[in-house]
Short mmCIF file of C-alpha atoms and ligand atoms in Angstrom, two decimals:
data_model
loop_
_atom_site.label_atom_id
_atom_site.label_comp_id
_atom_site.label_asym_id
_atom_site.label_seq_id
_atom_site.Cartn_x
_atom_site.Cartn_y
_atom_site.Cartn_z
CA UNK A 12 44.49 72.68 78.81
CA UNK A 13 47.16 75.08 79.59
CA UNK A 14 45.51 77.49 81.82
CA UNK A 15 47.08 81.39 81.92
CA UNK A 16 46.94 83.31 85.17
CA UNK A 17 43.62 85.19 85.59
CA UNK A 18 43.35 88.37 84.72
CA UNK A 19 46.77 87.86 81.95
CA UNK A 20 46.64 90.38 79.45
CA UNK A 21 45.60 89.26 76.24
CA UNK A 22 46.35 91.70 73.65
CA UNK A 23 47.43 92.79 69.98
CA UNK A 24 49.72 95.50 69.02
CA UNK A 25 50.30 98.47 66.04
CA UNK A 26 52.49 101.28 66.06
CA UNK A 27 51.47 104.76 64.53
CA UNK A 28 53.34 105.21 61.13
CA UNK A 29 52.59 101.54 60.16
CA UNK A 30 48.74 101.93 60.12
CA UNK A 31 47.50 105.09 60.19
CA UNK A 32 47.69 107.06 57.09
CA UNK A 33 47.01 111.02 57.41
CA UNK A 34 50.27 111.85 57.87
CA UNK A 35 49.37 115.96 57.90
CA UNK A 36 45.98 115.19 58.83
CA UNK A 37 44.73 117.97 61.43
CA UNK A 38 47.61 119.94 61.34
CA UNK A 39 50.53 117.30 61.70
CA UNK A 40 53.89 117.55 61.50
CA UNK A 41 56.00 115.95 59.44
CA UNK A 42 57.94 112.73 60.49
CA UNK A 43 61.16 111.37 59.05
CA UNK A 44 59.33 108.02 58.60
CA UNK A 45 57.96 110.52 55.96
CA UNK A 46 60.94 111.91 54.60
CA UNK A 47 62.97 108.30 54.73
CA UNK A 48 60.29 106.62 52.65
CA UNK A 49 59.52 109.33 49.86
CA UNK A 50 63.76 109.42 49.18
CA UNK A 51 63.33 107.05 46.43
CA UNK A 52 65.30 103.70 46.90
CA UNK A 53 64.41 103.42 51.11
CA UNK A 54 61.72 101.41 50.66
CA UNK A 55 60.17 98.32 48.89
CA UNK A 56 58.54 99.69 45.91
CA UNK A 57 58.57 102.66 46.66
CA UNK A 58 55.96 102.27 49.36
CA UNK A 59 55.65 104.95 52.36
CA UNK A 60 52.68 105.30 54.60
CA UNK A 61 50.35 107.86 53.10
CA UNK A 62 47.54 105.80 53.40
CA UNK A 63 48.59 102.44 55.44
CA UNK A 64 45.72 101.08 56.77
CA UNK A 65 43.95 104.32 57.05
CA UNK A 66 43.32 103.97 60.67
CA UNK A 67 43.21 107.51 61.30
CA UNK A 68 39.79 107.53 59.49
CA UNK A 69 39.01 103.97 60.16
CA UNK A 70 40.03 103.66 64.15
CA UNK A 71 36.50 103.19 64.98
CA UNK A 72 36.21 100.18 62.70
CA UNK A 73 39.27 98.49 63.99
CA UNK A 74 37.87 99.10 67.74
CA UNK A 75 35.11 96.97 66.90
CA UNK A 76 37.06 94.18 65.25
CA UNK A 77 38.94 93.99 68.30
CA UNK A 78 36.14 93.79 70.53
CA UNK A 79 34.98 91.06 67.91
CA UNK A 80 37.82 89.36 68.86
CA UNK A 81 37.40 89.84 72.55
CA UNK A 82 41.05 91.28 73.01
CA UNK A 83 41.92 92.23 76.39
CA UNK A 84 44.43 95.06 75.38
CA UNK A 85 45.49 96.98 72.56
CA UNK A 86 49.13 98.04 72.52
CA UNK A 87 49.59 101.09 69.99
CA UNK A 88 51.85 104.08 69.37
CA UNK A 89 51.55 108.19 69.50
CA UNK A 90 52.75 109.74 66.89
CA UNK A 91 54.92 112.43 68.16
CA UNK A 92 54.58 114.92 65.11
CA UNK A 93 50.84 115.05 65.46
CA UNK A 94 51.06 116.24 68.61
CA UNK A 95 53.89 118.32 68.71
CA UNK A 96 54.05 119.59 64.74
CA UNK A 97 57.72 120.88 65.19
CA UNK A 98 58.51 118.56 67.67
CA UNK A 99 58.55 120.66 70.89
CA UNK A 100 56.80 123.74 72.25
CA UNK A 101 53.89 124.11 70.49
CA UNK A 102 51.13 121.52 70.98
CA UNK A 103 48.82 120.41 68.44
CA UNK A 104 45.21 119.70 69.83
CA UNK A 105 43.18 118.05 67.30
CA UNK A 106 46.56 115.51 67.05
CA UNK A 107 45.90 114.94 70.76
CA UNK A 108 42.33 114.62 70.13
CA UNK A 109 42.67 111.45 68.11
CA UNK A 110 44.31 109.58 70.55
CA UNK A 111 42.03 110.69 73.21
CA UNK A 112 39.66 109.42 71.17
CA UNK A 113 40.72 106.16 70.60
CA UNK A 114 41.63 105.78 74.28
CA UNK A 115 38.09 106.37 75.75
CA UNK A 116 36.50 104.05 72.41
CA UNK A 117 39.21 101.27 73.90
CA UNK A 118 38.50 101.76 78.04
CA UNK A 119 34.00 101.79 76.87
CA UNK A 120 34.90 98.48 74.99
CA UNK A 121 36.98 96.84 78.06
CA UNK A 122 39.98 97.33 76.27
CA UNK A 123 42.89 98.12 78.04
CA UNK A 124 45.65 100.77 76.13
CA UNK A 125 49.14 100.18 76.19
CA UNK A 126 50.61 103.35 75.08
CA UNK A 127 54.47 103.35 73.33
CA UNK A 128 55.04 106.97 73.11
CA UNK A 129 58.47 106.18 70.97
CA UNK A 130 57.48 103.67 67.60
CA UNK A 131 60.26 105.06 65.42
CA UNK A 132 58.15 108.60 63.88
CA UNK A 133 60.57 111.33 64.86
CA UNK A 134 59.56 114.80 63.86
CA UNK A 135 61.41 115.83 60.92
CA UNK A 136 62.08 119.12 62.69
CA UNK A 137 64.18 117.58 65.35
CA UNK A 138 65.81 115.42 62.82
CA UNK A 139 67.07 118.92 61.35
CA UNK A 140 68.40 119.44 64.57
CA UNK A 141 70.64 116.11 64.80
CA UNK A 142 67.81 114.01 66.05
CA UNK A 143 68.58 111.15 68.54
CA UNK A 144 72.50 112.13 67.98
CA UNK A 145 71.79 115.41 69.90
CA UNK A 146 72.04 115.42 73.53
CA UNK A 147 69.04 117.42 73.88
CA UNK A 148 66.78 114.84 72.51
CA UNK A 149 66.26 113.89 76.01
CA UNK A 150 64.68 117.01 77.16
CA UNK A 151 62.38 117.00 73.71
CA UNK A 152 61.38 114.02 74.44
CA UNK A 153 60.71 114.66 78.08
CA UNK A 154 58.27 117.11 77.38
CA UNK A 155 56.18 115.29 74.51
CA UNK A 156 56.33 112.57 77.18
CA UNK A 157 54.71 114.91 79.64
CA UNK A 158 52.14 116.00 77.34
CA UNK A 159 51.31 112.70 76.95
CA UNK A 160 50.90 111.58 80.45
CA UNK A 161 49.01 115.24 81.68
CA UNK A 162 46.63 114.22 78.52
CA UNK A 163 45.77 110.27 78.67
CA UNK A 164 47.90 110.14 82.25
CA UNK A 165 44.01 109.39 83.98
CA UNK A 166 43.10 106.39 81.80
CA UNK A 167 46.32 104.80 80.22
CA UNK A 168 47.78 102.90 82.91
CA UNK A 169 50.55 101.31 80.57
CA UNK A 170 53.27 103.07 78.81
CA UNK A 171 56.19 102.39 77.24
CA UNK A 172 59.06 104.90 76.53
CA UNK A 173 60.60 103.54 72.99
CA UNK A 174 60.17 100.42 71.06
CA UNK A 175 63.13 98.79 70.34
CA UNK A 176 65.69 101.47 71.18
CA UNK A 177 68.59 98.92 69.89
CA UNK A 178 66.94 99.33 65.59
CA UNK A 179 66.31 102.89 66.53
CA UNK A 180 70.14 103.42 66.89
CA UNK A 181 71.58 100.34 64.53
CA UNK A 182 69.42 99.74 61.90
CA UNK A 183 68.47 103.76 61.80
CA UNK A 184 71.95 104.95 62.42
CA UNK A 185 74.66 102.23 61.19
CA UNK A 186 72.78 99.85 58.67
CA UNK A 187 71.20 103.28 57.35
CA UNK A 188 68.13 100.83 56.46
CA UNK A 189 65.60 102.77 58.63
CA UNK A 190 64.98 106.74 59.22
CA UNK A 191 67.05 108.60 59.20
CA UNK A 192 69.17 106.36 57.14
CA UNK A 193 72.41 107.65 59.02
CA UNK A 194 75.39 105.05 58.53
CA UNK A 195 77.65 106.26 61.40
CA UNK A 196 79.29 103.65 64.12
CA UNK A 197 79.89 106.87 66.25
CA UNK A 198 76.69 108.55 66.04
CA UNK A 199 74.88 105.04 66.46
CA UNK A 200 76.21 104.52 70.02
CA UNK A 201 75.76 108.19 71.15
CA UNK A 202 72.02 107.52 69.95
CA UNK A 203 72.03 104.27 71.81
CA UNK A 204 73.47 106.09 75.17
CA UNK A 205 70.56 109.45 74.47
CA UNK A 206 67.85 107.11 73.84
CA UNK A 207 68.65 105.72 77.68
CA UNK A 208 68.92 109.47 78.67
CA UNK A 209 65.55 110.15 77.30
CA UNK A 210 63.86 107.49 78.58
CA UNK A 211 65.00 108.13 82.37
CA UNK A 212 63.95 112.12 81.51
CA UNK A 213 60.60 110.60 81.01
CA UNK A 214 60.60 107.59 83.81
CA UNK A 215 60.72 110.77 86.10
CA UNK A 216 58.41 113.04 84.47
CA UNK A 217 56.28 109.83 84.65
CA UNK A 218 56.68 109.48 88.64
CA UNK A 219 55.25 113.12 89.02
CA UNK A 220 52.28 113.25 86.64
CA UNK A 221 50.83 109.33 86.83
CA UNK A 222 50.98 108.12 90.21
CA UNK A 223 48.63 104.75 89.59
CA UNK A 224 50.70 103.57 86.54
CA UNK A 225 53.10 101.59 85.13
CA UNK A 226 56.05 102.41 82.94
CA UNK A 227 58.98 100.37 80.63
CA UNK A 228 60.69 99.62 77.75
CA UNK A 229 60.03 97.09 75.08
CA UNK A 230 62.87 95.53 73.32
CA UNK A 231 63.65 93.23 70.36
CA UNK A 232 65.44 90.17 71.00
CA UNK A 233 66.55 87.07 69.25
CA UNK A 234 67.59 84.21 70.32
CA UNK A 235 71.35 82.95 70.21
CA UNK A 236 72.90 79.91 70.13
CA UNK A 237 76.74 78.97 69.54
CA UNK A 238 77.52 77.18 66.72
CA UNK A 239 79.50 75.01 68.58
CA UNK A 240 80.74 74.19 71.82
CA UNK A 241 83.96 76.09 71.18
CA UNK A 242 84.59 78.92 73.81
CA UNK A 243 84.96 81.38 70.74
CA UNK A 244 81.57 80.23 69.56
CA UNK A 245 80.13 80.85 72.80
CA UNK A 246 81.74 83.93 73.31
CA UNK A 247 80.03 85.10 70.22
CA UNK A 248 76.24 84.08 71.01
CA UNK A 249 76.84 86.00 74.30
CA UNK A 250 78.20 89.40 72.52
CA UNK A 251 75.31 89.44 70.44
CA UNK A 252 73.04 88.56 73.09
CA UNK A 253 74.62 91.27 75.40
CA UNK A 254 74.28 94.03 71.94
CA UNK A 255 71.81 92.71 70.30
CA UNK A 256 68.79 92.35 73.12
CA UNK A 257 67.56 93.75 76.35
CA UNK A 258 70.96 94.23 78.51
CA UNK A 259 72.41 96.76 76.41
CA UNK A 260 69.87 99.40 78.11
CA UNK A 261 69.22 96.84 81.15
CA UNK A 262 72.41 96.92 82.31
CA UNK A 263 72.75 100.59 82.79
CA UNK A 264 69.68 100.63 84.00
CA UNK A 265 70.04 98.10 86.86
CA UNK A 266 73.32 98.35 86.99
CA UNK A 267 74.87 101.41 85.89
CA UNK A 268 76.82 100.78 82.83
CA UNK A 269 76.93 98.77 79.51
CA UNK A 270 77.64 95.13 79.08
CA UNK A 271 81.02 93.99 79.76
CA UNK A 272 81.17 92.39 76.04
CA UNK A 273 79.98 95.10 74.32
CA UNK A 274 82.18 97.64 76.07
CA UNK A 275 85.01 95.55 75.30
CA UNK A 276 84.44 95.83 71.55
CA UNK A 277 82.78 99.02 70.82
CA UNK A 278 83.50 100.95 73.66
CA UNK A 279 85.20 103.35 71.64
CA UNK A 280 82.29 104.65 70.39
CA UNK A 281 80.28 105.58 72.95
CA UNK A 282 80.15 109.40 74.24
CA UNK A 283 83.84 110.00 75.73
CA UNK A 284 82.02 110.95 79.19
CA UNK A 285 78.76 108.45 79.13
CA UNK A 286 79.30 107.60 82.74
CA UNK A 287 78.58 110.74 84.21
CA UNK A 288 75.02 110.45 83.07
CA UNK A 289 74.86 106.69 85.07
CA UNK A 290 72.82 107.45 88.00
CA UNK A 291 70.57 109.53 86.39
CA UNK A 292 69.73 106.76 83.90
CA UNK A 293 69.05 104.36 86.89
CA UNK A 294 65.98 105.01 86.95
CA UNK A 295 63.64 101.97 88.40
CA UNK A 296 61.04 100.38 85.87
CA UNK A 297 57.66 99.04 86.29
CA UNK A 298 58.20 95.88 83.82
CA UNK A 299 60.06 94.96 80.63
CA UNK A 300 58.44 94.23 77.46
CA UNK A 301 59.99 91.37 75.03
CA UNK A 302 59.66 91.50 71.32
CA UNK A 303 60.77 88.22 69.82
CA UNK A 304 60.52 87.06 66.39
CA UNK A 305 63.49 84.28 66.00
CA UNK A 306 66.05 82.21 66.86
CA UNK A 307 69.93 82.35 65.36
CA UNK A 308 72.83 80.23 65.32
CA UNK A 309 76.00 82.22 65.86
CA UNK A 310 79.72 81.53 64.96
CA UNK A 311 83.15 83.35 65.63
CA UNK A 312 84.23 85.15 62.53
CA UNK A 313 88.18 86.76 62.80
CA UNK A 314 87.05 88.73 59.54
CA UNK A 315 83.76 90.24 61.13
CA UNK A 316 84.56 93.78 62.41
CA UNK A 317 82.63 92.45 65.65
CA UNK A 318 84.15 88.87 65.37
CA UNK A 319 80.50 87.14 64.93
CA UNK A 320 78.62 85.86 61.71
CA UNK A 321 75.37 83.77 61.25
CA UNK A 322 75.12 80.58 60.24
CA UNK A 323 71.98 79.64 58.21
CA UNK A 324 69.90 76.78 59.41
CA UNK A 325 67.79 74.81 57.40
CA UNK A 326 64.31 74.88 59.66
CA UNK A 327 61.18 76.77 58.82
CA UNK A 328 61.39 80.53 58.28
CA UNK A 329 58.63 83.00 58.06
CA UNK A 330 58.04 85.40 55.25
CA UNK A 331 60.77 87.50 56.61
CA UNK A 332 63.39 85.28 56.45
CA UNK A 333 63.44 84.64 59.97
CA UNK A 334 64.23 80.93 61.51
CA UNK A 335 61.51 80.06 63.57
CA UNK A 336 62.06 79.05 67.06
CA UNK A 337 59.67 79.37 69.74
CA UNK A 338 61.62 77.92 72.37
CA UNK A 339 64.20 80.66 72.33
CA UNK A 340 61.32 82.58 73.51
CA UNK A 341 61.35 80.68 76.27
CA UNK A 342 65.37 80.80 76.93
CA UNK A 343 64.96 84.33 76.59
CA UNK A 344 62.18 85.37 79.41
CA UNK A 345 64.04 82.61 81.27
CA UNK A 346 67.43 84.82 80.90
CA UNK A 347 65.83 87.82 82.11
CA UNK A 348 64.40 86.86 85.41
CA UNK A 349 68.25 85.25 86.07
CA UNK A 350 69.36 88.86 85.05
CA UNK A 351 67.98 91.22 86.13
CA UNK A 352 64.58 89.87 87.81
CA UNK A 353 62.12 92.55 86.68
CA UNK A 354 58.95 92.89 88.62
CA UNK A 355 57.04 92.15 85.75
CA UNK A 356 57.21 91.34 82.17
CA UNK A 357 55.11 91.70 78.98
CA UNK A 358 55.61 89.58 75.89
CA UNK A 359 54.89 92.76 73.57
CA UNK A 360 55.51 91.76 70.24
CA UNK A 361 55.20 88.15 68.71
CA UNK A 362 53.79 87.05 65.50
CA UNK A 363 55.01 86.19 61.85
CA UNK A 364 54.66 87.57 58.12
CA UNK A 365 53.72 84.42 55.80
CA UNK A 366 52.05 84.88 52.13
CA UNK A 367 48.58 85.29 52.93
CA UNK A 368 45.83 84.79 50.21
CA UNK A 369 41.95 85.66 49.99
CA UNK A 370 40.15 82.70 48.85
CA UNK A 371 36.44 83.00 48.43
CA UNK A 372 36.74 86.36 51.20
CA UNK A 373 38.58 84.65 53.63
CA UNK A 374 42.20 84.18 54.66
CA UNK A 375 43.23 81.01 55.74
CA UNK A 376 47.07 80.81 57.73
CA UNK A 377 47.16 77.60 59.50
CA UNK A 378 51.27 78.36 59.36
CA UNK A 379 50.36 81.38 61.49
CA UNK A 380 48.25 79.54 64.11
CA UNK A 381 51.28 76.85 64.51
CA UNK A 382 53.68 79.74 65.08
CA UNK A 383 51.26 81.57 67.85
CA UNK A 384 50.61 78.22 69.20
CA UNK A 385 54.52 77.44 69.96
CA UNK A 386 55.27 80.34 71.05
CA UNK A 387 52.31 81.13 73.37
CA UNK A 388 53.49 77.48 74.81
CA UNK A 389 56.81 78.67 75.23
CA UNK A 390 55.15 81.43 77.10
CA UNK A 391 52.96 79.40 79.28
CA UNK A 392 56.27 77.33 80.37
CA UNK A 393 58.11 80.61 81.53
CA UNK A 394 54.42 81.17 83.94
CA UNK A 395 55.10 77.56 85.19
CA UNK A 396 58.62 78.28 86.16
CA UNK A 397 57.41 81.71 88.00
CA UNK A 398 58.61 84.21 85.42
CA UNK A 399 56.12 86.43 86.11
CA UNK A 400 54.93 87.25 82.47
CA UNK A 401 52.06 89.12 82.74
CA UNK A 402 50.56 89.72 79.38
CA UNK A 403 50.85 88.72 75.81
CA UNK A 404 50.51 90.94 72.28
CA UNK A 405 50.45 89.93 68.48
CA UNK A 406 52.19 91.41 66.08
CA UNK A 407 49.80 92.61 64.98
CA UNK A 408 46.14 93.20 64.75
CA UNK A 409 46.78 94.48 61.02
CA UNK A 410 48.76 93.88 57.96
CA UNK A 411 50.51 97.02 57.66
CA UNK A 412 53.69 98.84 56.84
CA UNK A 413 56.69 96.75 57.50
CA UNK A 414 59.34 99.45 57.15
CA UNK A 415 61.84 99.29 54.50
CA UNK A 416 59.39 96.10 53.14
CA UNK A 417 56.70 98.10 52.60
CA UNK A 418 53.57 96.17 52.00
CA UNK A 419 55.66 93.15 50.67
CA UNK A 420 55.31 91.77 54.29
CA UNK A 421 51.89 90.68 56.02
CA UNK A 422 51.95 90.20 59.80
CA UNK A 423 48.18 90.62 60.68
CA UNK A 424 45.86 87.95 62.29
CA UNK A 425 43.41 90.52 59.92
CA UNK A 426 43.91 91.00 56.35
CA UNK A 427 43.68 94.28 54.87
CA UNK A 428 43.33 94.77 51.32
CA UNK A 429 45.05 98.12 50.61
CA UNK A 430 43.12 99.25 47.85
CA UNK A 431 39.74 98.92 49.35
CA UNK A 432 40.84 99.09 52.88
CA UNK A 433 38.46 95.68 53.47
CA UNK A 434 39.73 94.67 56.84
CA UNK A 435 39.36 90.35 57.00
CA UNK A 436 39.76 88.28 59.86
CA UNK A 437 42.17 85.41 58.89
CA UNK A 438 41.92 82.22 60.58
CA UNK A 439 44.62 83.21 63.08
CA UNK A 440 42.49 85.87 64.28
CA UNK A 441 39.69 83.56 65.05
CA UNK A 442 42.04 81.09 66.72
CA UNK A 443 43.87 83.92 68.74
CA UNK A 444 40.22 84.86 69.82
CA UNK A 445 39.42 81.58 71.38
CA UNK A 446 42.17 81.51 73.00
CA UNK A 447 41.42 84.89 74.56
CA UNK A 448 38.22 83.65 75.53
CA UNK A 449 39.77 80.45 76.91
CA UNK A 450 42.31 82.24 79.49
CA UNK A 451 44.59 79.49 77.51
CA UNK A 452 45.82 77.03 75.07
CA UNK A 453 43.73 73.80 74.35
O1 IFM B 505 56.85 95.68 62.28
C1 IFM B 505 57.85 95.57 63.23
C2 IFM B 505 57.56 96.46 64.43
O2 IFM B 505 57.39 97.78 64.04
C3 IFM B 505 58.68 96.38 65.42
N1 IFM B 505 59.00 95.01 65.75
C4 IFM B 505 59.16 94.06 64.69
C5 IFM B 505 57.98 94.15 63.73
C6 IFM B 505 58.16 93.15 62.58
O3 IFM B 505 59.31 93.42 61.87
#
């Protein structure tokens, strides 16, 4: 039996535009997940999230198949429009009200909330305004962040500033394959360098309001390995590992500026003057949440405008694409201690999309259990070495809204049919519960 540490953190996770439907539900804002996905050609099919898994009518539900399940914590996102329609100033109270709903259903079912205050729904209004491209971003989103914490501040305990800052700026603002669909190398990095403003605005907002709770950021990684053993090869796993995942905004964060690599081949994008805003951005976090999906083998490529390519593998790939490879989940936590030794981390995304089916009203997804299984493993090996991972989250309690996929790709350990909104547990779930209920992996 591979025993977890008591009281580890069990958990599943959402984010607000991928389930919850409603978009001007209660006097809402508009967000440009909105906009993005009703210009046609964004997304899949044409799919947007008008309805998604209509959580904002059916939250109560989905509390219950949690507790079913006997999760330990639920990590979900605010959506910023409902609470502040135009984005600033004026606050929206029944937006507020559903969260502080949900919040008090979670704590009176012993679940713990995880709060992300940033899951990618910007208010259109601030959009109009530049968005994440205008400096002042970080003062907007200081002060949603500080309605936030005045609001839930007494019983959420765990918050996170953005998810995935890194496809915020990159895939929103250079691959132009997310909102706002922006394909601009120079905007992308001044995003990249406000994002780390705004989320230090709101690491000291936090200090003042919540005294008794954590705060930090959750980023995607993957893992890379060189191609070969040539230096170039190498050189090229560790510029993607330095753009790519967590020390792009680590390193300023510990350490006060960007990655050497990246620096060295995109410097010239960032702000003229981004080192002036340094020491404000060192601002000390509570833990660092990990989002990893995949593994990637990496070569040196002279006619790559960053000098790297991939190089396909042939091993088992989810739904998505994606190679699977649970040990780089592993390599990864390992890196991160050796890095920059964070006080505590959270595994906060992890899970796969494969082609789930309803056979006689159930779903079964033994390819989803083996992927859970290896990585959770991978997970339990980082414990053993004293990486002090401290909880663990599927991605994700739902099928839902995978971005520009649409509903193409399902990720839930529950099925949901989306044209009766019939929620199913697959087999996952029920495996993912036991090992809840186990502390551990059998
Ligand atoms: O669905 C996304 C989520 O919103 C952010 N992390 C990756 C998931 C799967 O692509």
């Amino acid at each position: 039996m591979k025993k977890f540490p008591e009281g580890f953190l069990w958990g599943v996770a959402t984010s607000s535009y991928q389930i919850e439907g409603s978009p001007f539900a209660d006097g809402a804002g508009m967000s440009i997940w909105h906009t993005f996905s009703h210009t046609p050609g964004n997304v899949k099919n044409g799919d947007n999230g008008n309805v998604a898994c209509d959580h904002y009518n059916r939250w109560r539900e989905d509390v219950e198949i949690m507790k079913k399940l006997g999760v330990r914590a639920y990590r979900f996102s605010v959506s910023w429009p409902r609470v502040l329609p135009e984005g600033t100033g004026r606050v929206n109270q029944k937006g507020l009200d559903f969260y502080d709903r949900l919040v008090d259903a979670l704590l009176k079912n012993e679940i713990v909330p995880f709060v992300t205050l940033y899951h990618w729904d910007l208010p259109f209004e601030l959009q109009l305004k530049g968005g994440w491209a205008n400096r002042e971003s970080a003062w907007w989103f200081g002060e949603y962040a500080k309605v936030l914490f005045e609001r839930l501040g007494d019983r959420v305990k765990y918050w996170a500033t953005f998810n995935e800052p890194w496809v915020v700026a990159v895939v929103g603002h250079l691959f132009g394959v997310h909102a706002p669909g922006t394909r601009d190398i120079y905007v992308t990095f001044h995003v990249v360098h406000n994002l780390l403003r705004a989320h230090a605005k709101a690491v000291k907002i936090f200090r003042d309001t919540v005294k008794d709770g954590k705060i930090g950021l959750v980023f995607n990684n993957g893992a890379f390995s060189p191609a070969s053993e040539k230096a170039e090869d190498v050189l090229a796993a560790k510029f993607l590992h330095q753009f790519n995942n967590y020390p792009l905004f680590l390193e300023p964060i510990y350490k006060g500026n960007y990655p050497e690599l990246v620096l060295e081949r995109l410097g010239e994008f960032f702000p003229r003057d981004y080192e002036k805003d340094m020491d404000e951005i060192r601002q000390p976090l509570d833990f660092v949440g990990m989002n990893y999906y995949a593994g990637h083998l990496v070569k040196y490529d002279p006619d790559s405008p960053t000098k790297v390519s991939f190089v396909s593998r042939n091993i088992p790939k989810t739904e998505m694409g994606w190679e699977i490879e649970p040990e780089g989940l592993y390599r990864l936590l390992k890196s991160l201690k050796e890095e920059y030794n964070p006080s505590e981390v959270y595994v906060t995304e992890n899970g796969a999309a494969f082609k789930d089916e309803v056979v006689d009203g159930r779903v079964h997804d033994p390819e989803r259990i083996e992927y859970l299984k290896a990585h959770i493993e991978q997970v339990w090996r980082a414990i053993q070495d004293g990486i002090p991972v401290k909880g663990y989250f599927v991605w994700s309690l739902l099928d839902n809204f995978e971005w520009a996929e649409g509903y193409t790709k399902r990720f839930g350990i529950v099925y949901v049919d989306f044209k009766t909104q019939k929620r199913i547990i697959k087999s996952s779930g029920y495996w993912y519960s036991e090992v809840v209920k186990e502390n551990g992996l059998k």
